[in-house]
mmCIF file of C-alpha atoms in Angstrom:
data_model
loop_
_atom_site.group_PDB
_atom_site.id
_atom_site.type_symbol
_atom_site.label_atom_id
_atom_site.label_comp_id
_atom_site.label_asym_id
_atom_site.label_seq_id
_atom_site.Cartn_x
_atom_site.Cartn_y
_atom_site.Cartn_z
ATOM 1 C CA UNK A 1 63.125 0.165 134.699
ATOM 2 C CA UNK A 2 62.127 3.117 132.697
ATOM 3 C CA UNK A 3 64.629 6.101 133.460
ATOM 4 C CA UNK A 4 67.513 5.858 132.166
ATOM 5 C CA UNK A 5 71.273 6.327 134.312
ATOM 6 C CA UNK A 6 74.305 7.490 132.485
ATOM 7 C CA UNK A 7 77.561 7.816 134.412
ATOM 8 C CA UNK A 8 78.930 11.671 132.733
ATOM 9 C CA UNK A 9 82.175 10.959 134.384
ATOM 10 C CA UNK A 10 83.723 10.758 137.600
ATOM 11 C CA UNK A 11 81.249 10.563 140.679
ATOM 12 C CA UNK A 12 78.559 12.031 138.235
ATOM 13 C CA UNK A 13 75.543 10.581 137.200
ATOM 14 C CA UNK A 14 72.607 11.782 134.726
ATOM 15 C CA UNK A 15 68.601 10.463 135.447
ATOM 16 C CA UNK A 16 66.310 10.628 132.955
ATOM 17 C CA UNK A 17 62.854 11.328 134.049
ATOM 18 C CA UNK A 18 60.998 11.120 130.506
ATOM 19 C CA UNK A 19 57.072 10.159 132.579
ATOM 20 C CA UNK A 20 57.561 13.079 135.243
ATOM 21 C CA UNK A 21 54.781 15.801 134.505
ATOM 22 C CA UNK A 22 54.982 17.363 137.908
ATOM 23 C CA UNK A 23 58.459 18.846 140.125
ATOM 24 C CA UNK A 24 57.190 17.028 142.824
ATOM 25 C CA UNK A 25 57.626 13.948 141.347
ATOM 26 C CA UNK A 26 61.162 14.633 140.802
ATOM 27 C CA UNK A 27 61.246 15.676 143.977
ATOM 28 C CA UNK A 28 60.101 12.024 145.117
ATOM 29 C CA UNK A 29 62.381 10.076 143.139
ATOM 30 C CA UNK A 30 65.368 12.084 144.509
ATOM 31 C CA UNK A 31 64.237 11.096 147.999
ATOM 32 C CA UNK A 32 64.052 7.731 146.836
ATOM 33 C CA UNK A 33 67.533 7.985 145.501
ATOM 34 C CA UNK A 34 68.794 9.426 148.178
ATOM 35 C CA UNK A 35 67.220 7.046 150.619
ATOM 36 C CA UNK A 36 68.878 4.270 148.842
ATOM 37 C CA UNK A 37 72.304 5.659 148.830
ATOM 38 C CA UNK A 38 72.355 6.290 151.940
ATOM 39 C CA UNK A 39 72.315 2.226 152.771
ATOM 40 C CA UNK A 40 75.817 1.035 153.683
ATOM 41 C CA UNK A 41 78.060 -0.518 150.523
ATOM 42 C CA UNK A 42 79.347 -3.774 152.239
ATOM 43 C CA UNK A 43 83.077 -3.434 150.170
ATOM 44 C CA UNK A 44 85.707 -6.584 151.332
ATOM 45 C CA UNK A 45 83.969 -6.578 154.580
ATOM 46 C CA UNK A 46 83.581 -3.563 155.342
ATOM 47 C CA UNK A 47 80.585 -1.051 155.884
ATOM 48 C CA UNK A 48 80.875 2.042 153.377
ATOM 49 C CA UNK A 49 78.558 4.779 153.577
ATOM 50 C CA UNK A 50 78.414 7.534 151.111
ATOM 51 C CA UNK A 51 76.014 10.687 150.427
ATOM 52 C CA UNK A 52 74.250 12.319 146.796
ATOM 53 C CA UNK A 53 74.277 16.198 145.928
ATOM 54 C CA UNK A 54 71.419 15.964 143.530
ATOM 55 C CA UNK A 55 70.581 19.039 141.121
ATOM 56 C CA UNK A 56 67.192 18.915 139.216
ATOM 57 C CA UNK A 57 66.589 20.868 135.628
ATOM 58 C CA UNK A 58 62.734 20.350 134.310
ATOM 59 C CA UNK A 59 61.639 20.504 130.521
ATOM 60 C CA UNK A 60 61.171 22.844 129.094
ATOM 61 C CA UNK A 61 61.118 25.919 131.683
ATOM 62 C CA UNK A 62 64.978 25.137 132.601
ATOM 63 C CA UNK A 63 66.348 24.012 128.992
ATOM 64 C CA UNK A 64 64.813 23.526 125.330
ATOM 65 C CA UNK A 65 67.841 20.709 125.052
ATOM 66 C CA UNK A 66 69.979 18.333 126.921
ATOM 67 C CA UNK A 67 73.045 20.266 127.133
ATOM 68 C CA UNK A 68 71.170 23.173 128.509
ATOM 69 C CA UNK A 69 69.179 21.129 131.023
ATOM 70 C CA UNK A 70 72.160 19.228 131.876
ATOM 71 C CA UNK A 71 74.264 22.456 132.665
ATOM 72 C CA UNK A 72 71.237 23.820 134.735
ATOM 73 C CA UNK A 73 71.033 20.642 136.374
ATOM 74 C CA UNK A 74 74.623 20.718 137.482
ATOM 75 C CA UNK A 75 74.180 24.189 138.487
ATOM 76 C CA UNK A 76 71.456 23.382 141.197
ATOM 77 C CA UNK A 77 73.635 20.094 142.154
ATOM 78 C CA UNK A 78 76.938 22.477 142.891
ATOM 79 C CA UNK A 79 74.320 24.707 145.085
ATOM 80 C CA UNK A 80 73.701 21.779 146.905
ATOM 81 C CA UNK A 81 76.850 21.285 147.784
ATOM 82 C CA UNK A 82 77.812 24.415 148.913
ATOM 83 C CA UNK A 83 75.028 24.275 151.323
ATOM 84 C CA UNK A 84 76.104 21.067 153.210
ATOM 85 C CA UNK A 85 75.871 18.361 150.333
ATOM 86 C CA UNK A 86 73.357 15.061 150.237
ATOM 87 C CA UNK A 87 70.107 17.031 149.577
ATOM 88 C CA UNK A 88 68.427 18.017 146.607
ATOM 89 C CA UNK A 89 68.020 21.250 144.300
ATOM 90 C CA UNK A 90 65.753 22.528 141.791
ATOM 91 C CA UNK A 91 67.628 24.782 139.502
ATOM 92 C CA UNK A 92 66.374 28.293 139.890
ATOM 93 C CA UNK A 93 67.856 31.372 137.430
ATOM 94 C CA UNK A 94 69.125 33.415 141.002
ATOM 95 C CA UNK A 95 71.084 30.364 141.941
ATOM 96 C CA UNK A 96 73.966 32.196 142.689
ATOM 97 C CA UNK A 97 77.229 33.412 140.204
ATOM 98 C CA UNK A 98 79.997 31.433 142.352
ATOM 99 C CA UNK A 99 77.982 27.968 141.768
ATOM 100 C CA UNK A 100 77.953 29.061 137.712
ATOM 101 C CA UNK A 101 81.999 29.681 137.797
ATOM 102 C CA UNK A 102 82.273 26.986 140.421
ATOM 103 C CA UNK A 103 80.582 24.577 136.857
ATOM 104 C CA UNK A 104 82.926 26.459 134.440
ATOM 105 C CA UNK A 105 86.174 25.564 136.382
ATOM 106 C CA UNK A 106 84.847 22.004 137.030
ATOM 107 C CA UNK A 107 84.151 21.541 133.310
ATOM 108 C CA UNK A 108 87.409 23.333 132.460
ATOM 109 C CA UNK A 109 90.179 21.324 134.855
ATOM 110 C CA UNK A 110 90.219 18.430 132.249
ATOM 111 C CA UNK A 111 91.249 20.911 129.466
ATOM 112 C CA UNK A 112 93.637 22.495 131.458
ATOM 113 C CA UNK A 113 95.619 19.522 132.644
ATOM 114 C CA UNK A 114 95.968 18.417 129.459
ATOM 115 C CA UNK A 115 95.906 21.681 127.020
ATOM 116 C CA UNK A 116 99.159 23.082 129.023
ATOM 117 C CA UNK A 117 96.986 26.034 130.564
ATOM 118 C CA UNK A 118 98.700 25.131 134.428
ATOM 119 C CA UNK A 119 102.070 26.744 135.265
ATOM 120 C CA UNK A 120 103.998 26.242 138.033
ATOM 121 C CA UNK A 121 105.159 29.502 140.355
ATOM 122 C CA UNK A 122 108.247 29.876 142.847
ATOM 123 C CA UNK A 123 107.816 32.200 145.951
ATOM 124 C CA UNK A 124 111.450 32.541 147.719
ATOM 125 C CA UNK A 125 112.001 31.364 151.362
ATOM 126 C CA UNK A 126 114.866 33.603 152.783
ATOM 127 C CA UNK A 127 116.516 34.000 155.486
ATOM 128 C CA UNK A 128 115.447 35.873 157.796
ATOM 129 C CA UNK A 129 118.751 38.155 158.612
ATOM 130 C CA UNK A 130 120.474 37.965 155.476
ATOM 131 C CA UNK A 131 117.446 38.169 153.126
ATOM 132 C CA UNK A 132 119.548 35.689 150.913
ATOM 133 C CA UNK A 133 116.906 33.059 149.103
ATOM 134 C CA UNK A 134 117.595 29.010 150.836
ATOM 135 C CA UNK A 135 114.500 28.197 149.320
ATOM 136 C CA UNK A 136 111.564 28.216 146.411
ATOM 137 C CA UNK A 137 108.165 26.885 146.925
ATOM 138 C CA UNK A 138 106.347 25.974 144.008
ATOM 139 C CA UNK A 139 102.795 27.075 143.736
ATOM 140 C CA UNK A 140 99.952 25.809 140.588
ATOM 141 C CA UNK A 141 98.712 29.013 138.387
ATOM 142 C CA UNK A 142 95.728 27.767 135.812
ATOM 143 C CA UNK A 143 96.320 30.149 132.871
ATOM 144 C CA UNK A 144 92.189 30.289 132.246
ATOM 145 C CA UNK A 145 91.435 31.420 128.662
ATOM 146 C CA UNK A 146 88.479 33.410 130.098
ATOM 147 C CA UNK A 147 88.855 33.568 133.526
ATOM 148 C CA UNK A 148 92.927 35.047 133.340
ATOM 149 C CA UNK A 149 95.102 33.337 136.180
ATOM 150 C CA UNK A 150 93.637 31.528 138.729
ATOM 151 C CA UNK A 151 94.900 30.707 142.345
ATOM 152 C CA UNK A 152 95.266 27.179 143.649
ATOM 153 C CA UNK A 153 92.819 28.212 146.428
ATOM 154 C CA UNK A 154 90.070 28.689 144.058
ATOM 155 C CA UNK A 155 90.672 25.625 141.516
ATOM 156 C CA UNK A 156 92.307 22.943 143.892
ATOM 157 C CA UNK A 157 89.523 22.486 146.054
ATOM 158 C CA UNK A 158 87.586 21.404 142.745
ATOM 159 C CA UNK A 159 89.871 19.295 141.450
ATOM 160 C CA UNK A 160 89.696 17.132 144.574
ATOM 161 C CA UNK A 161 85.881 17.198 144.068
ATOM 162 C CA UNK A 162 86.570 15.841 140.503
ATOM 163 C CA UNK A 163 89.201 12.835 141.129
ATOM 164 C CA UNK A 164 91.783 15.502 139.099
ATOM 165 C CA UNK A 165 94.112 16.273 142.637
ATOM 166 C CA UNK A 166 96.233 13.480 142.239
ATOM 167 C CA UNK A 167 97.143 14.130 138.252
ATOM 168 C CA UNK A 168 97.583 17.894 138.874
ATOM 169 C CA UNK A 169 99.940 16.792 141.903
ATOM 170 C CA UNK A 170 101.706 14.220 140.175
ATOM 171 C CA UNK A 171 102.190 17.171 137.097
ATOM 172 C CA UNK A 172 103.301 19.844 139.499
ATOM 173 C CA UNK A 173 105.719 17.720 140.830
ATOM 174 C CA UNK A 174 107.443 16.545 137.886
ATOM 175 C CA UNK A 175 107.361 20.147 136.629
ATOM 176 C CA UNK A 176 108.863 21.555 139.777
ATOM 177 C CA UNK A 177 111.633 19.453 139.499
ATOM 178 C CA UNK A 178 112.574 19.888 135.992
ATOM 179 C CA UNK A 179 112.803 23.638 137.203
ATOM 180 C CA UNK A 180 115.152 22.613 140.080
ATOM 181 C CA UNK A 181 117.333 20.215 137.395
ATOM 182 C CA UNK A 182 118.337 23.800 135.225
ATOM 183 C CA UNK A 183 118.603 25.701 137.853
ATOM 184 C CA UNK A 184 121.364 23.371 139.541
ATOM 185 C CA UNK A 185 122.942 22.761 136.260
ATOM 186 C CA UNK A 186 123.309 26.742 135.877
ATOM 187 C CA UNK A 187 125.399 26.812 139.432
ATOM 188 C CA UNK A 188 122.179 27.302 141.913
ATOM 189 C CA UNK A 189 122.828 23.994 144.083
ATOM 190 C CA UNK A 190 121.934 25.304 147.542
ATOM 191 C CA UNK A 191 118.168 26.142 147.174
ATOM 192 C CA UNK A 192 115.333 23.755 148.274
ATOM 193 C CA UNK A 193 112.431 22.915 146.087
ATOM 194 C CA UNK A 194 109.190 22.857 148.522
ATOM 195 C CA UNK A 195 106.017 20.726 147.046
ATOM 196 C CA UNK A 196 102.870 20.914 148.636
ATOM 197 C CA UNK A 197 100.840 17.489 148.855
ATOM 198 C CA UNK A 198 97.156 17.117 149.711
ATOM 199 C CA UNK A 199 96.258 14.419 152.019
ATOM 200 C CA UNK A 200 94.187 12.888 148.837
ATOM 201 C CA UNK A 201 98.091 12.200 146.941
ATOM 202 C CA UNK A 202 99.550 10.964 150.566
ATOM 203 C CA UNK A 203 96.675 8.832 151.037
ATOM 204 C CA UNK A 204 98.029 7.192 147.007
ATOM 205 C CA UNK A 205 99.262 3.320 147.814
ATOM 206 C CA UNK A 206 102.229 4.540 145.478
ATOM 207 C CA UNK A 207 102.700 8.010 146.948
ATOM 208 C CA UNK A 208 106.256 7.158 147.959
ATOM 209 C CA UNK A 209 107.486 5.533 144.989
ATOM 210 C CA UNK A 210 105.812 8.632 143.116
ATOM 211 C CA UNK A 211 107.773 10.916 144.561
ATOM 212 C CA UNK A 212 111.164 9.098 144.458
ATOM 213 C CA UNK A 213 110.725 7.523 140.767
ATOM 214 C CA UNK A 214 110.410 11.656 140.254
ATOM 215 C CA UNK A 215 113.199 12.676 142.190
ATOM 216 C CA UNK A 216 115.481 9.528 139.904
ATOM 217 C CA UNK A 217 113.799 10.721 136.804
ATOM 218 C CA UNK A 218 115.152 14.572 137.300
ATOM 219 C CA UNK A 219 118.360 13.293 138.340
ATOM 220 C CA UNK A 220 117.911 15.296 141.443
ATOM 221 C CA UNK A 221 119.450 14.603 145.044
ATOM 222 C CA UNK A 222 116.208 13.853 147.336
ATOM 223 C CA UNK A 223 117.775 15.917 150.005
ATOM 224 C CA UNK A 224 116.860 19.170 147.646
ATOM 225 C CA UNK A 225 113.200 18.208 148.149
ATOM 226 C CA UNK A 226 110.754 19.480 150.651
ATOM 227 C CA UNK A 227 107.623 17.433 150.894
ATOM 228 C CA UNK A 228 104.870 20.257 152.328
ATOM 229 C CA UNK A 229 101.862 18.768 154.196
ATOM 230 C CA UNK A 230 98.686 19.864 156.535
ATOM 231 C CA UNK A 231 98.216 19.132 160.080
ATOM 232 C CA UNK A 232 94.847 17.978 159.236
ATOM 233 C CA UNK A 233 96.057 16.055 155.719
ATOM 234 C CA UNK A 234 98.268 13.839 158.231
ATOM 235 C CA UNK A 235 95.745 13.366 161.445
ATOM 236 C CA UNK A 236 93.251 11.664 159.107
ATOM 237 C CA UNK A 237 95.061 8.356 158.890
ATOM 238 C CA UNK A 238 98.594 9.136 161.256
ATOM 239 C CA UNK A 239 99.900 5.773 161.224
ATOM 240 C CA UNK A 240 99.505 5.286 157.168
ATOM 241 C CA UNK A 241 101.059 8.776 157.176
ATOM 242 C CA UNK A 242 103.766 8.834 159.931
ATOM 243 C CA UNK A 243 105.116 5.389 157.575
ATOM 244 C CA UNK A 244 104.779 6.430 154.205
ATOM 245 C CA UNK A 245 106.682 10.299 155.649
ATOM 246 C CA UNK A 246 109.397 8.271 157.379
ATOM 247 C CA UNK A 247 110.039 5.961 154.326
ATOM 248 C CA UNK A 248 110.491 9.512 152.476
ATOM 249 C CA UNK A 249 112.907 11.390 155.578
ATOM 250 C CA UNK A 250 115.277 7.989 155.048
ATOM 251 C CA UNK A 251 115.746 8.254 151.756
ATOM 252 C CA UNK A 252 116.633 11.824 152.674
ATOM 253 C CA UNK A 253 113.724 14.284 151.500
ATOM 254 C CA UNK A 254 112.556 16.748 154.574
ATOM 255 C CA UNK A 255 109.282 17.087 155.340
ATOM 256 C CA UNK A 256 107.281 20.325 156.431
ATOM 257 C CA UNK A 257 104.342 20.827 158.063
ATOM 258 C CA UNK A 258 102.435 23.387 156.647
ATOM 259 C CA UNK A 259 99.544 26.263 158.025
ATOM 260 C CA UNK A 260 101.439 25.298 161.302
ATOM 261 C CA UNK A 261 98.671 25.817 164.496
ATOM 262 C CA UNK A 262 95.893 26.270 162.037
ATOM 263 C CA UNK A 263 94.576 22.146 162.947
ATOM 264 C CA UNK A 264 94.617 19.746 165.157
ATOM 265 C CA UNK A 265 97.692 21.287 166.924
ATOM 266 C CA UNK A 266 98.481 18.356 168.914
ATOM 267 C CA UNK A 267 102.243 18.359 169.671
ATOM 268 C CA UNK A 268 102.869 15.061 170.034
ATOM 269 C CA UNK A 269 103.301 14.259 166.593
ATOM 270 C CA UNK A 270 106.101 17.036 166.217
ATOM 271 C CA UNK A 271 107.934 14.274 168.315
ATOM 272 C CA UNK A 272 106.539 10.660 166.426
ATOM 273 C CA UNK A 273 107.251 11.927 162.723
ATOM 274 C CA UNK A 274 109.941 12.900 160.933
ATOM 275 C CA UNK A 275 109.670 16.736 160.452
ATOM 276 C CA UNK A 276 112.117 19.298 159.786
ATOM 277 C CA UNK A 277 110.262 22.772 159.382
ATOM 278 C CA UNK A 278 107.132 24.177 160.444
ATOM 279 C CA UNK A 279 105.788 26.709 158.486
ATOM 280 C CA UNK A 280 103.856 29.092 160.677
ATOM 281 C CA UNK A 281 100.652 30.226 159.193
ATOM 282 C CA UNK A 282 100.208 33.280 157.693
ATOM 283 C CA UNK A 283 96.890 34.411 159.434
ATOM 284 C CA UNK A 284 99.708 34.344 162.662
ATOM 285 C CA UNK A 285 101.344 37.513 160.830
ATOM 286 C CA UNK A 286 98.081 40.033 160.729
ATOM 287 C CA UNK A 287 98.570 41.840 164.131
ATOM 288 C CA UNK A 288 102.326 41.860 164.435
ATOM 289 C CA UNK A 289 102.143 45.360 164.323
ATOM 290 C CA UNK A 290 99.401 45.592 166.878
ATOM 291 C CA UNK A 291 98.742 44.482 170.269
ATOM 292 C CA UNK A 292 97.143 40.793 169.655
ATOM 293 C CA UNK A 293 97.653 37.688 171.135
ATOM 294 C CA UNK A 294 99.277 36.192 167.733
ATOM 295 C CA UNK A 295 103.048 37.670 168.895
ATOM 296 C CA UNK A 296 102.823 35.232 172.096
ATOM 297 C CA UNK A 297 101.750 32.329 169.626
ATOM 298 C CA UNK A 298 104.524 33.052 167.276
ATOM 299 C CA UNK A 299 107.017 33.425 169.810
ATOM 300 C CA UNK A 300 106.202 29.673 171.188
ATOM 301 C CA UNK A 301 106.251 28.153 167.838
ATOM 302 C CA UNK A 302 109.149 29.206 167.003
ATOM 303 C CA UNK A 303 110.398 27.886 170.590
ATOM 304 C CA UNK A 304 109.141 24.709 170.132
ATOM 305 C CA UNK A 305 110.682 24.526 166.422
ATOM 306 C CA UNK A 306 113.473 25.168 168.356
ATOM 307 C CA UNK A 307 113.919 23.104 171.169
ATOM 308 C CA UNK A 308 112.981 20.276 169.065
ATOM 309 C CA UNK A 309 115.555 21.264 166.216
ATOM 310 C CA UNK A 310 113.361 22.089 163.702
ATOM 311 C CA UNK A 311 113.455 24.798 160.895
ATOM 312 C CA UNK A 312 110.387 27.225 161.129
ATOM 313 C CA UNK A 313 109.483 29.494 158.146
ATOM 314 C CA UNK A 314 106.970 32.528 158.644
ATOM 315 C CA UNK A 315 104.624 32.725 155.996
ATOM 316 C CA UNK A 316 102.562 35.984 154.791
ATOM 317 C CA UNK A 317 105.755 38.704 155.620
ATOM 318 C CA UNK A 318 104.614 41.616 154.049
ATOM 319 C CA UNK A 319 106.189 44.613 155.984
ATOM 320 C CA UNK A 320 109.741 45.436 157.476
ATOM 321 C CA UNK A 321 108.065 45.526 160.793
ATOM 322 C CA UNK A 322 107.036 41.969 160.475
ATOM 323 C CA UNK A 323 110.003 41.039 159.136
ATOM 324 C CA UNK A 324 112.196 42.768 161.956
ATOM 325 C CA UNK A 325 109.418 41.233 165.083
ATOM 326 C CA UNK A 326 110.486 37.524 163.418
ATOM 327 C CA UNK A 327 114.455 38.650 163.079
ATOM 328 C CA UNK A 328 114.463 39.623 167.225
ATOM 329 C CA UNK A 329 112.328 36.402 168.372
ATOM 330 C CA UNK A 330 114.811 34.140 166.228
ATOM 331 C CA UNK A 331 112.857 32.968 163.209
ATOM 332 C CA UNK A 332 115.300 31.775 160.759
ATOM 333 C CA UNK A 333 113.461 31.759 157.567
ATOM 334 C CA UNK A 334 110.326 34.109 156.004
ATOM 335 C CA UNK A 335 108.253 34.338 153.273
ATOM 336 C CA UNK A 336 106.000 36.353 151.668
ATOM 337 C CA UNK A 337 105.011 39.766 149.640
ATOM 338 C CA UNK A 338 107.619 41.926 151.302
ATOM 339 C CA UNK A 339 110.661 39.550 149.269
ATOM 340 C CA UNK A 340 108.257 38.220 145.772
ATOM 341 C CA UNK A 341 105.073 37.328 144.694
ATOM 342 C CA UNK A 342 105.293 34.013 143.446
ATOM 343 C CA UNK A 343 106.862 34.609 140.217
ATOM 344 C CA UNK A 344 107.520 32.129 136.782
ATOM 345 C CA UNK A 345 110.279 29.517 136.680
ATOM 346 C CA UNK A 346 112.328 32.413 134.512
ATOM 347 C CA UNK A 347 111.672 35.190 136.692
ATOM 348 C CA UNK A 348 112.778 33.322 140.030
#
């Protein structure tokens, strides 16, 4: 009844505690809140249950103003979730640098989708014995004013955290294929255009449809299109998956699965869905060149891509000696440093 709740955006939420004269009582009324949260949402008969990160900023020895106290207060609720999430945090000055850039990228994802600071990059699939490019897959560079150009490991992660994965997707996407449109119409018609999905966009009722309606838009043949997904972005909900992949592999776009033997690993559903490569992962290349277990794994991969007549790309080739161990066990396609970096739509 007396502190106020504003909704900043998103899944955030700001408390006022304008009575508080001690950081234990803060302390108390984020148990409360906590303890509340924590009781199941009954939402069209079903039982949802959902957890708080809660960061805490106190007047005036962590801010002289709102934005200030708001930032700090933001800072101490990303520490919290880098340490396991629904707890609380009081915002101390050595909370650590990567929760402060962890805020500016957070704050900054908005701007970027919309300020034309994301680019999309192409690193070339080849083959294997030829060295001749089948394939580009495109990869999201944020162009950060301060920061200088970001990876999607680092920002992608965040954007799910912030509702933005499914705009960025739906961005990269269209931009990927407008790439693949002016490259065909300048003579380059047999190179694939691999897209990486999250299972967040998969999981999208019109995730289908999306990519389709893109696919019609470009004026592009879906059979140039490879839809890139996780082991564990499809075991989270297989059946909704399996459907909404299959409904894609019969309108003719092949499907990937990517960080192959990285998840669940179960090899049944290399025979229930509709795949046609397997990307190996690249942590599988490290100890070619020594005595590891990682050459026996690679070996049956690509044996199983095989006898089940799959494609299977090596990721992460950096050397000739990789590239020469994947030639002699029969991997047909590789990617990596040792053939590009991924490189702008008008260097590719």
């Amino acid at each position: 009844d007396v502190d106020p709740l504003a909704r900043l955006g998103g899944d955030e939420f700001v408390v006022l505690l304008p009575r508080v004269r001690l950081p234990a009582d803060a302390a108390t009324v984020a148990r409360k809140l906590l303890r509340e949260i924590e009781q199941p949402f009954s939402v069209s008969g079903h039982d949802l249950y959902v957890g708080a990160s809660i960061g805490i900023a106190l007047y005036p020895a962590d801010g002289s103003n709102a934005d200030t106290l708001i930032k700090h207060a933001d800072l101490a609720m990303y520490a919290v979730k880098d340490h396991g999430r629904n707890g609380f945090q009081f915002y101390r000055p050595e909370i650590d640098n990567g929760s402060a850039r962890k805020l500016v990228l957070a704050n900054g994802l908005h701007r970027a989708l919309e300020g034309g600071e994301l680019a999309v990059h192409y690193q070339p699939q080849v083959d294997s014995q030829t060295r001749r490019i089948t394939g580009v897959e495109a990869l999201v560079r944020w162009h950060h004013p301060s920061l200088g150009i970001l990876n999607p490991g680092e920002f992608l992660p965040i954007a799910e955290e912030t509702g933005l994965m499914v705009a960025i997707g739906e961005w990269v996407l269209q931009q990927a294929c407008a790439d693949m449109r002016n490259w065909r119409a300048h003579g380059m018609l047999d190179i694939r255009l691999a897209v990486n999905f999250s299972a967040v966009q998969v999981d999208q009722e019109n995730f289908v449809e999306l990519v389709l309606g893109t696919l019609r838009n470009s004026g592009l043949p879906p059979s140039v299109l490879e839809v890139e997904v996780t082991e564990d972005g499809i075991m989270k909900d297989m059946q909704a998956a399996a459907h909404k992949l299959s409904l894609l592999a019969q309108a003719g776009v092949r499907i990937a699965i990517d960080d192959f033997g990285t998840g669940y690993s179960s090899l049944s559903y290399l025979r229930s869905l509709p795949i046609h490569t397997i990307k190996i992962d690249r942590s599988f290349m490290q100890d070619v060149r020594g005595t590891g277990g990682d050459h026996s794994l690679i070996t049956a991969i690509v044996n199983i891509a095989e006898s089940l007549s799959l494609n299977s790309i090596a990721e992460g080739v950096e050397t000739e000696a990789q590239l020469e161990f994947l030639r002699s066990h029969g991997c047909p396609e590789a990617q990596g440093f040792l053939f590009s970096r991924a490189v702008p739509a008008c260097d590719i």
